[in-house]
PDB file of C-alpha atoms in Angstrom:
ATOM      1  CA  MET A 310      35.295 104.520  81.665  1.00 36.00           C
ATOM      2  CA  ASP A 311      34.656 105.829  78.200  1.00 37.00           C
ATOM      3  CA  THR A 312      36.232 103.994  75.303  1.00 39.00           C
ATOM      4  CA  PRO A 313      39.247 105.718  74.435  1.00 42.00           C
ATOM      5  CA  PRO A 314      39.206 107.019  70.660  1.00 43.00           C
ATOM      6  CA  GLN A 315      40.648 104.959  68.088  1.00 44.00           C
ATOM      7  CA  ARG A 316      44.066 106.594  66.542  1.00 46.00           C
ATOM      8  CA  SER A 317      44.467 106.322  62.821  1.00 51.00           C
ATOM      9  CA  VAL A 318      47.455 105.383  60.892  1.00 57.00           C
ATOM     10  CA  PRO A 319      49.116 108.260  59.971  1.00 60.00           C
ATOM     11  CA  GLY A 320      48.768 108.515  56.011  1.00 69.00           C
ATOM     12  CA  ALA A 321      46.722 105.863  55.646  1.00 81.00           C
ATOM     13  CA  GLN A 322      43.909 107.079  53.665  1.00 84.00           C
ATOM     14  CA  SER A 323      47.285 108.291  50.921  1.00 85.00           C
ATOM     15  CA  ILE A 324      48.181 104.978  51.146  1.00 89.00           C
ATOM     16  CA  ALA A 325      45.122 103.571  50.728  1.00 88.00           C
ATOM     17  CA  ARG A 326      44.133 106.390  47.941  1.00 90.00           C
ATOM     18  CA  ALA A 327      47.493 105.388  46.180  1.00 91.00           C
ATOM     19  CA  SER A 328      46.843 101.199  46.969  1.00 89.00           C
ATOM     20  CA  ARG A 329      43.623 101.706  44.424  1.00 88.00           C
ATOM     21  CA  LEU A 330      44.803 103.598  41.955  1.00 91.00           C
ATOM     22  CA  LEU A 331      48.094 100.473  41.269  1.00 90.00           C
ATOM     23  CA  ARG A 332      44.820  98.670  41.061  1.00 86.00           C
ATOM     24  CA  LEU A 333      43.490 100.523  38.680  1.00 89.00           C
ATOM     25  CA  VAL A 334      45.976 101.262  36.707  1.00 89.00           C
ATOM     26  CA  THR A 335      47.637  97.641  36.370  1.00 84.00           C
ATOM     27  CA  SER A 336      43.440  96.650  35.374  1.00 77.00           C
ATOM     28  CA  GLY A 337      43.586  98.494  32.137  1.00 78.00           C
ATOM     29  CA  GLY A 338      46.010  95.999  30.884  1.00 74.00           C
ATOM     30  CA  ASP A 339      49.016  97.817  28.034  1.00 77.00           C
ATOM     31  CA  GLU A 340      46.355  99.775  27.123  1.00 83.00           C
ATOM     32  CA  GLY A 341      46.738 102.257  30.264  1.00 87.00           C
ATOM     33  CA  MET A 342      43.715 104.344  31.593  1.00 90.00           C
ATOM     34  CA  PRO A 343      43.249 107.697  31.397  1.00 93.00           C
ATOM     35  CA  VAL A 344      43.393 109.744  33.920  1.00 93.00           C
ATOM     36  CA  ALA A 345      40.020 111.089  33.746  1.00 93.00           C
ATOM     37  CA  GLU A 346      38.614 107.462  33.980  1.00 92.00           C
ATOM     38  CA  LEU A 347      40.617 106.468  36.909  1.00 94.00           C
ATOM     39  CA  ALA A 348      39.407 109.504  39.202  1.00 93.00           C
ATOM     40  CA  ARG A 349      35.572 108.287  38.235  1.00 92.00           C
ATOM     41  CA  ARG A 350      36.856 104.790  38.656  1.00 89.00           C
ATOM     42  CA  ALA A 351      38.404 105.969  42.230  1.00 89.00           C
ATOM     43  CA  ASP A 352      36.210 108.245  43.110  1.00 90.00           C
ATOM     44  CA  LEU A 353      38.411 110.376  43.535  1.00 92.00           C
ATOM     45  CA  THR A 354      38.801 114.880  41.550  1.00 93.00           C
ATOM     46  CA  ARG A 355      40.926 114.548  38.931  1.00 93.00           C
ATOM     47  CA  PRO A 356      43.321 116.862  40.449  1.00 93.00           C
ATOM     48  CA  THR A 357      43.494 115.083  43.434  1.00 93.00           C
ATOM     49  CA  THR A 358      44.260 111.811  40.997  1.00 94.00           C
ATOM     50  CA  HIS A 359      47.082 113.369  38.749  1.00 93.00           C
ATOM     51  CA  ARG A 360      48.970 114.273  41.702  1.00 93.00           C
ATOM     52  CA  LEU A 361      48.837 110.674  43.153  1.00 94.00           C
ATOM     53  CA  LEU A 362      49.575 109.136  39.541  1.00 94.00           C
ATOM     54  CA  THR A 363      52.620 112.449  39.473  1.00 93.00           C
ATOM     55  CA  ALA A 364      53.852 111.232  42.715  1.00 93.00           C
ATOM     56  CA  LEU A 365      53.604 106.910  41.594  1.00 93.00           C
ATOM     57  CA  ARG A 366      55.352 108.112  38.410  1.00 93.00           C
ATOM     58  CA  HIS A 367      58.348 109.584  40.267  1.00 92.00           C
ATOM     59  CA  GLU A 368      58.767 106.415  42.498  1.00 92.00           C
ATOM     60  CA  GLY A 369      58.344 104.220  38.661  1.00 92.00           C
ATOM     61  CA  LEU A 370      55.646 102.452  39.993  1.00 92.00           C
ATOM     62  CA  VAL A 371      53.289 103.925  36.820  1.00 92.00           C
ATOM     63  CA  ASP A 372      54.352 105.939  33.847  1.00 93.00           C
ATOM     64  CA  GLN A 373      52.745 107.776  31.955  1.00 92.00           C
ATOM     65  CA  ASP A 374      52.565 107.161  27.662  1.00 90.00           C
ATOM     66  CA  GLU A 375      53.640 110.768  26.640  1.00 87.00           C
ATOM     67  CA  ARG A 376      51.415 110.476  23.064  1.00 88.00           C
ATOM     68  CA  THR A 377      48.223 109.615  24.604  1.00 92.00           C
ATOM     69  CA  GLY A 378      48.173 110.641  27.908  1.00 92.00           C
ATOM     70  CA  ARG A 379      47.412 107.082  29.627  1.00 94.00           C
ATOM     71  CA  TRP A 380      48.735 105.790  32.541  1.00 93.00           C
ATOM     72  CA  MET A 381      49.856 102.408  33.064  1.00 91.00           C
ATOM     73  CA  PRO A 382      51.612  99.758  35.639  1.00 90.00           C
ATOM     74  CA  GLY A 383      55.674 101.534  35.585  1.00 89.00           C
ATOM     75  CA  PRO A 384      59.465  99.031  35.682  1.00 88.00           C
ATOM     76  CA  GLU A 385      59.047  99.279  39.363  1.00 88.00           C
ATOM     77  CA  LEU A 386      56.207  96.839  39.837  1.00 83.00           C
ATOM     78  CA  TYR A 387      57.634  94.748  37.413  1.00 77.00           C
ATOM     79  CA  LEU A 388      60.124  94.811  39.805  1.00 78.00           C
ATOM     80  CA  MET A 389      58.855  93.915  43.129  1.00 79.00           C
ATOM     81  CA  GLY A 390      56.116  91.375  41.301  1.00 73.00           C
ATOM     82  CA  THR A 391      59.205  89.128  40.185  1.00 68.00           C
ATOM     83  CA  VAL A 392      60.413  89.344  44.097  1.00 68.00           C
ATOM     84  CA  ALA A 393      56.672  88.658  45.457  1.00 66.00           C
ATOM     85  CA  ALA A 394      56.743  85.899  42.968  1.00 62.00           C
ATOM     86  CA  SER A 395      58.341  83.009  44.304  1.00 55.00           C
ATOM     87  CA  ARG A 396      55.700  83.230  47.516  1.00 58.00           C
ATOM     88  CA  TYR A 397      52.560  83.737  45.854  1.00 59.00           C
ATOM     89  CA  ASP A 398      53.004  83.148  42.134  1.00 67.00           C
ATOM     90  CA  ILE A 399      51.207  79.720  40.972  1.00 84.00           C
ATOM     91  CA  THR A 400      51.462  80.255  36.788  1.00 85.00           C
ATOM     92  CA  ALA A 401      54.571  77.832  36.832  1.00 85.00           C
ATOM     93  CA  VAL A 402      52.258  75.365  38.890  1.00 89.00           C
ATOM     94  CA  ALA A 403      49.182  75.945  36.768  1.00 93.00           C
ATOM     95  CA  ARG A 404      50.829  77.183  33.162  1.00 93.00           C
ATOM     96  CA  ASP A 405      50.877  73.380  31.787  1.00 95.00           C
ATOM     97  CA  ILE A 406      47.524  72.770  33.055  1.00 96.00           C
ATOM     98  CA  VAL A 407      45.985  76.372  31.742  1.00 96.00           C
ATOM     99  CA  ARG A 408      47.144  74.963  28.664  1.00 95.00           C
ATOM    100  CA  SER A 409      45.691  71.553  28.558  1.00 96.00           C
ATOM    101  CA  LEU A 410      42.655  73.111  29.057  1.00 96.00           C
ATOM    102  CA  ALA A 411      42.418  75.556  25.719  1.00 95.00           C
ATOM    103  CA  VAL A 412      43.803  72.231  23.675  1.00 95.00           C
ATOM    104  CA  ARG A 413      41.339  70.377  25.056  1.00 95.00           C
ATOM    105  CA  THR A 414      38.264  72.824  24.737  1.00 95.00           C
ATOM    106  CA  GLU A 415      39.969  74.951  21.620  1.00 92.00           C
ATOM    107  CA  GLU A 416      38.258  77.871  24.195  1.00 94.00           C
ATOM    108  CA  SER A 417      40.007  80.408  25.981  1.00 93.00           C
ATOM    109  CA  ALA A 418      41.163  79.511  28.712  1.00 95.00           C
ATOM    110  CA  PHE A 419      42.584  81.502  32.228  1.00 95.00           C
ATOM    111  CA  LEU A 420      43.802  81.398  35.424  1.00 95.00           C
ATOM    112  CA  SER A 421      42.600  83.843  37.528  1.00 94.00           C
ATOM    113  CA  VAL A 422      43.591  84.732  41.701  1.00 92.00           C
ATOM    114  CA  ARG A 423      41.729  86.297  44.166  1.00 92.00           C
ATOM    115  CA  ARG A 424      42.910  89.537  46.320  1.00 87.00           C
ATOM    116  CA  GLY A 425      40.418  90.577  48.104  1.00 87.00           C
ATOM    117  CA  ASP A 426      37.558  91.210  46.605  1.00 90.00           C
ATOM    118  CA  GLU A 427      38.111  90.563  43.274  1.00 91.00           C
ATOM    119  CA  THR A 428      40.157  88.485  41.000  1.00 92.00           C
ATOM    120  CA  VAL A 429      42.500  89.024  38.949  1.00 89.00           C
ATOM    121  CA  CYS A 430      43.547  86.995  35.811  1.00 90.00           C
ATOM    122  CA  LEU A 431      47.392  85.648  35.812  1.00 89.00           C
ATOM    123  CA  LEU A 432      47.480  83.454  32.414  1.00 89.00           C
ATOM    124  CA  ARG A 433      45.948  83.693  29.340  1.00 91.00           C
ATOM    125  CA  GLU A 434      45.863  80.274  26.367  1.00 91.00           C
ATOM    126  CA  GLU A 435      44.480  80.947  23.608  1.00 89.00           C
ATOM    127  CA  GLY A 436      42.195  78.429  22.081  1.00 77.00           C
ATOM    128  CA  SER A 437      42.478  77.125  18.717  1.00 72.00           C
ATOM    129  CA  PHE A 438      38.901  78.280  17.733  1.00 66.00           C
ATOM    130  CA  PRO A 439      39.965  81.468  15.644  1.00 59.00           C
ATOM    131  CA  ILE A 440      36.695  83.290  16.621  1.00 58.00           C
ATOM    132  CA  ARG A 441      37.653  84.656  20.422  1.00 59.00           C
ATOM    133  CA  SER A 442      35.857  86.249  23.164  1.00 61.00           C
ATOM    134  CA  PHE A 443      38.971  89.387  24.693  1.00 59.00           C
ATOM    135  CA  VAL A 444      36.533  90.077  27.854  1.00 66.00           C
ATOM    136  CA  LEU A 445      39.442  88.697  29.947  1.00 69.00           C
ATOM    137  CA  SER A 446      43.401  89.132  29.760  1.00 75.00           C
ATOM    138  CA  GLU A 447      46.639  89.032  31.858  1.00 77.00           C
ATOM    139  CA  GLY A 448      46.198  91.885  34.905  1.00 79.00           C
ATOM    140  CA  VAL A 449      42.286  92.242  34.165  1.00 83.00           C
ATOM    141  CA  ARG A 450      40.122  92.701  37.485  1.00 86.00           C
ATOM    142  CA  PHE A 451      36.295  91.988  38.467  1.00 90.00           C
ATOM    143  CA  PRO A 452      34.668  92.264  42.028  1.00 92.00           C
ATOM    144  CA  LEU A 453      34.189  88.132  42.522  1.00 94.00           C
ATOM    145  CA  GLY A 454      30.738  87.204  41.195  1.00 93.00           C
ATOM    146  CA  VAL A 455      31.208  89.503  38.079  1.00 92.00           C
ATOM    147  CA  ALA A 456      33.183  87.661  35.670  1.00 91.00           C
ATOM    148  CA  SER A 457      32.525  83.252  35.751  1.00 95.00           C
ATOM    149  CA  ALA A 458      36.167  83.101  37.672  1.00 95.00           C
ATOM    150  CA  GLY A 459      34.927  85.410  40.690  1.00 95.00           C
ATOM    151  CA  LEU A 460      31.434  84.062  41.040  1.00 96.00           C
ATOM    152  CA  ALA A 461      32.440  80.394  41.561  1.00 97.00           C
ATOM    153  CA  ILE A 462      34.927  81.741  43.626  1.00 97.00           C
ATOM    154  CA  LEU A 463      32.197  83.457  45.719  1.00 97.00           C
ATOM    155  CA  SER A 464      30.076  80.529  45.735  1.00 97.00           C
ATOM    156  CA  PHE A 465      32.468  78.361  47.508  1.00 97.00           C
ATOM    157  CA  LEU A 466      33.513  81.065  50.144  1.00 95.00           C
ATOM    158  CA  PRO A 467      31.592  80.335  53.836  1.00 94.00           C
ATOM    159  CA  PRO A 468      28.473  81.857  53.544  1.00 94.00           C
ATOM    160  CA  HIS A 469      28.960  84.527  56.336  1.00 94.00           C
ATOM    161  CA  ASP A 470      31.933  86.074  53.839  1.00 95.00           C
ATOM    162  CA  VAL A 471      29.148  85.967  51.345  1.00 95.00           C
ATOM    163  CA  ASP A 472      26.701  88.005  53.790  1.00 95.00           C
ATOM    164  CA  ALA A 473      29.773  89.877  54.949  1.00 94.00           C
ATOM    165  CA  TYR A 474      31.039  90.607  50.486  1.00 94.00           C
ATOM    166  CA  PHE A 475      27.145  91.841  49.564  1.00 94.00           C
ATOM    167  CA  GLU A 476      27.127  94.727  52.825  1.00 93.00           C
ATOM    168  CA  ARG A 477      30.248  95.976  51.191  1.00 91.00           C
ATOM    169  CA  HIS A 478      29.309  96.429  47.723  1.00 92.00           C
ATOM    170  CA  PRO A 479      25.832  97.112  47.813  1.00 91.00           C
ATOM    171  CA  ASP A 480      26.041  99.428  44.151  1.00 90.00           C
ATOM    172  CA  LEU A 481      26.896  96.404  41.711  1.00 91.00           C
ATOM    173  CA  SER A 482      23.340  96.203  40.123  1.00 89.00           C
ATOM    174  CA  ARG A 483      24.293 100.239  39.591  1.00 89.00           C
ATOM    175  CA  GLU A 484      27.643  99.370  38.297  1.00 87.00           C
ATOM    176  CA  TRP A 485      27.797  95.921  36.698  1.00 90.00           C
ATOM    177  CA  GLY A 486      23.902  96.302  35.494  1.00 88.00           C
ATOM    178  CA  ALA A 487      20.550  94.322  37.516  1.00 89.00           C
ATOM    179  CA  ALA A 488      22.001  90.910  36.966  1.00 90.00           C
ATOM    180  CA  HIS A 489      24.652  92.085  39.590  1.00 92.00           C
ATOM    181  CA  GLY A 490      22.018  92.832  42.468  1.00 91.00           C
ATOM    182  CA  GLU A 491      22.501  90.389  45.292  1.00 93.00           C
ATOM    183  CA  HIS A 492      18.981  89.480  45.235  1.00 93.00           C
ATOM    184  CA  ARG A 493      19.874  87.309  41.585  1.00 94.00           C
ATOM    185  CA  LEU A 494      23.743  87.095  42.256  1.00 95.00           C
ATOM    186  CA  ARG A 495      22.209  85.029  45.183  1.00 96.00           C
ATOM    187  CA  THR A 496      20.452  82.995  42.636  1.00 96.00           C
ATOM    188  CA  ARG A 497      23.518  82.180  40.650  1.00 95.00           C
ATOM    189  CA  LEU A 498      25.176  81.233  43.467  1.00 97.00           C
ATOM    190  CA  ARG A 499      22.804  78.882  44.776  1.00 96.00           C
ATOM    191  CA  ASP A 500      23.258  76.877  40.655  1.00 96.00           C
ATOM    192  CA  THR A 501      27.292  76.764  40.988  1.00 97.00           C
ATOM    193  CA  GLN A 502      27.165  75.362  44.173  1.00 97.00           C
ATOM    194  CA  GLU A 503      24.519  72.289  42.983  1.00 96.00           C
ATOM    195  CA  ARG A 504      26.618  72.306  39.333  1.00 95.00           C
ATOM    196  CA  GLY A 505      30.218  72.783  40.669  1.00 96.00           C
ATOM    197  CA  TYR A 506      31.318  75.748  38.157  1.00 97.00           C
ATOM    198  CA  ALA A 507      29.697  78.975  37.387  1.00 96.00           C
ATOM    199  CA  VAL A 508      28.439  80.087  34.486  1.00 95.00           C
ATOM    200  CA  ASN A 509      28.617  83.875  32.496  1.00 93.00           C
ATOM    201  CA  PRO A 510      25.485  83.613  30.355  1.00 90.00           C
ATOM    202  CA  GLY A 511      26.721  86.923  28.230  1.00 82.00           C
ATOM    203  CA  LEU A 512      26.928  89.361  31.526  1.00 77.00           C
ATOM    204  CA  ILE A 513      29.648  91.586  31.070  1.00 79.00           C
ATOM    205  CA  VAL A 514      29.886  91.402  26.944  1.00 78.00           C
ATOM    206  CA  GLU A 515      27.035  90.640  25.036  1.00 79.00           C
ATOM    207  CA  GLY A 516      27.507  87.003  23.014  1.00 77.00           C
ATOM    208  CA  SER A 517      30.437  86.571  25.557  1.00 85.00           C
ATOM    209  CA  TYR A 518      29.850  83.421  27.928  1.00 91.00           C
ATOM    210  CA  GLY A 519      32.356  82.441  30.706  1.00 92.00           C
ATOM    211  CA  ILE A 520      32.446  79.442  32.751  1.00 96.00           C
ATOM    212  CA  GLY A 521      34.696  79.161  35.654  1.00 97.00           C
ATOM    213  CA  ALA A 522      35.945  76.795  37.999  1.00 97.00           C
ATOM    214  CA  ALA A 523      37.081  77.262  41.753  1.00 97.00           C
ATOM    215  CA  VAL A 524      40.751  76.178  42.789  1.00 96.00           C
ATOM    216  CA  PHE A 525      41.293  75.555  46.538  1.00 96.00           C
ATOM    217  CA  THR A 526      43.701  75.245  49.135  1.00 91.00           C
ATOM    218  CA  ARG A 527      44.805  72.914  50.983  1.00 88.00           C
ATOM    219  CA  GLU A 528      42.923  73.892  53.790  1.00 90.00           C
ATOM    220  CA  GLY A 529      40.127  73.793  51.457  1.00 92.00           C
ATOM    221  CA  HIS A 530      39.732  77.850  50.990  1.00 94.00           C
ATOM    222  CA  PRO A 531      38.460  78.399  47.201  1.00 96.00           C
ATOM    223  CA  GLN A 532      41.230  80.753  46.543  1.00 94.00           C
ATOM    224  CA  TRP A 533      41.883  80.566  42.388  1.00 96.00           C
ATOM    225  CA  ALA A 534      39.545  80.093  39.384  1.00 97.00           C
ATOM    226  CA  LEU A 535      39.979  78.298  36.214  1.00 97.00           C
ATOM    227  CA  SER A 536      38.176  79.511  33.287  1.00 96.00           C
ATOM    228  CA  LEU A 537      37.032  79.366  29.860  1.00 96.00           C
ATOM    229  CA  THR A 538      35.412  82.306  27.433  1.00 92.00           C
ATOM    230  CA  GLY A 539      33.967  81.947  24.067  1.00 90.00           C
ATOM    231  CA  VAL A 540      31.239  83.085  21.532  1.00 88.00           C
ATOM    232  CA  GLU A 541      27.415  82.005  22.375  1.00 87.00           C
ATOM    233  CA  PHE A 542      27.438  79.188  20.214  1.00 89.00           C
ATOM    234  CA  ARG A 543      30.582  77.681  21.905  1.00 90.00           C
ATOM    235  CA  PHE A 544      28.414  77.687  24.748  1.00 92.00           C
ATOM    236  CA  GLY A 545      25.156  75.821  24.429  1.00 91.00           C
ATOM    237  CA  PRO A 546      22.825  73.320  26.138  1.00 92.00           C
ATOM    238  CA  ASP A 547      24.551  70.445  23.909  1.00 93.00           C
ATOM    239  CA  ARG A 548      28.107  71.081  24.527  1.00 93.00           C
ATOM    240  CA  LEU A 549      28.168  73.015  28.291  1.00 94.00           C
ATOM    241  CA  PRO A 550      27.927  69.834  30.306  1.00 95.00           C
ATOM    242  CA  GLU A 551      30.970  68.598  28.516  1.00 95.00           C
ATOM    243  CA  LEU A 552      33.046  72.105  28.993  1.00 96.00           C
ATOM    244  CA  GLY A 553      32.168  71.278  32.008  1.00 96.00           C
ATOM    245  CA  ARG A 554      33.080  68.455  32.862  1.00 96.00           C
ATOM    246  CA  THR A 555      36.560  68.721  31.225  1.00 97.00           C
ATOM    247  CA  LEU A 556      36.890  72.482  33.778  1.00 97.00           C
ATOM    248  CA  LEU A 557      36.205  70.513  36.912  1.00 97.00           C
ATOM    249  CA  ALA A 558      38.432  67.873  36.085  1.00 97.00           C
ATOM    250  CA  HIS A 559      41.214  70.571  34.906  1.00 97.00           C
ATOM    251  CA  ALA A 560      40.613  72.516  38.732  1.00 97.00           C
ATOM    252  CA  HIS A 561      40.631  69.193  40.626  1.00 97.00           C
ATOM    253  CA  GLN A 562      44.052  68.623  39.648  1.00 96.00           C
ATOM    254  CA  LEU A 563      44.864  71.639  40.181  1.00 96.00           C
ATOM    255  CA  THR A 564      43.810  72.083  43.281  1.00 96.00           C
ATOM    256  CA  THR A 565      45.933  68.187  44.178  1.00 95.00           C
ATOM    257  CA  ARG A 566      48.853  69.903  42.760  1.00 92.00           C
ATOM    258  CA  ILE A 567      49.222  72.817  44.939  1.00 90.00           C
ATOM    259  CA  ALA A 568      48.020  70.644  47.579  1.00 88.00           C
ATOM    260  CA  ALA A 569      51.435  68.293  47.147  1.00 86.00           C
ATOM    261  CA  SER A 570      53.651  71.337  46.270  1.00 79.00           C
ATOM    262  CA  ARG A 571      53.344  74.051  49.632  1.00 62.00           C
TER     263      ARG A 571
END
């Protein structure tokens, strides 16, 4: 018997493209992103990108800075986010833990959440050390395995999920450098599993180090991560183990708190 052809959902391609652009716009943070960069990252032509952005602006989902021409999140996204926050947002539960992590280590501390094949930064707390790294801030996205938070989450996913991730993203090394090729990434995944926390030794921005620890759901899935970033000499071998222990203790505290609150 012949298998009937699968029917595509009408409008699915347009929705997927618009959703991709929304994620890219929000990843630009307060500075926004120019249309040429959005088109390149979304793998769309510039006219198509501009047409979709114009439609999204009409609905209030994105906005455009009249002076710079850059695109940024619109007011409707904020309203939608406040409604969804009560179900998905754990920042209220985690805020004091992230602040404690920053105070204890004097480094910038972050909470990130897994969204599909990416991590999104939800919270940032500045440490007291005057020299800081500005790789990460609220709303910034990275593919799993790139920043320390995503590396920590990817390390504790089931092996078949890790394999499927690499199959979906064969071009990580081309987009993020040779250090993010599958072979080298798998080595860092094993190191993270043995150590308990992930280390990013300046692979995104030279001289900017990061460490991350997974935070788990009640069922044991790595859904969030706590991380620290700072300048290289603050993450040397004499201090890194101490930072790792402090990070893991805070991640365990947050995991326990999430399990008790849900």
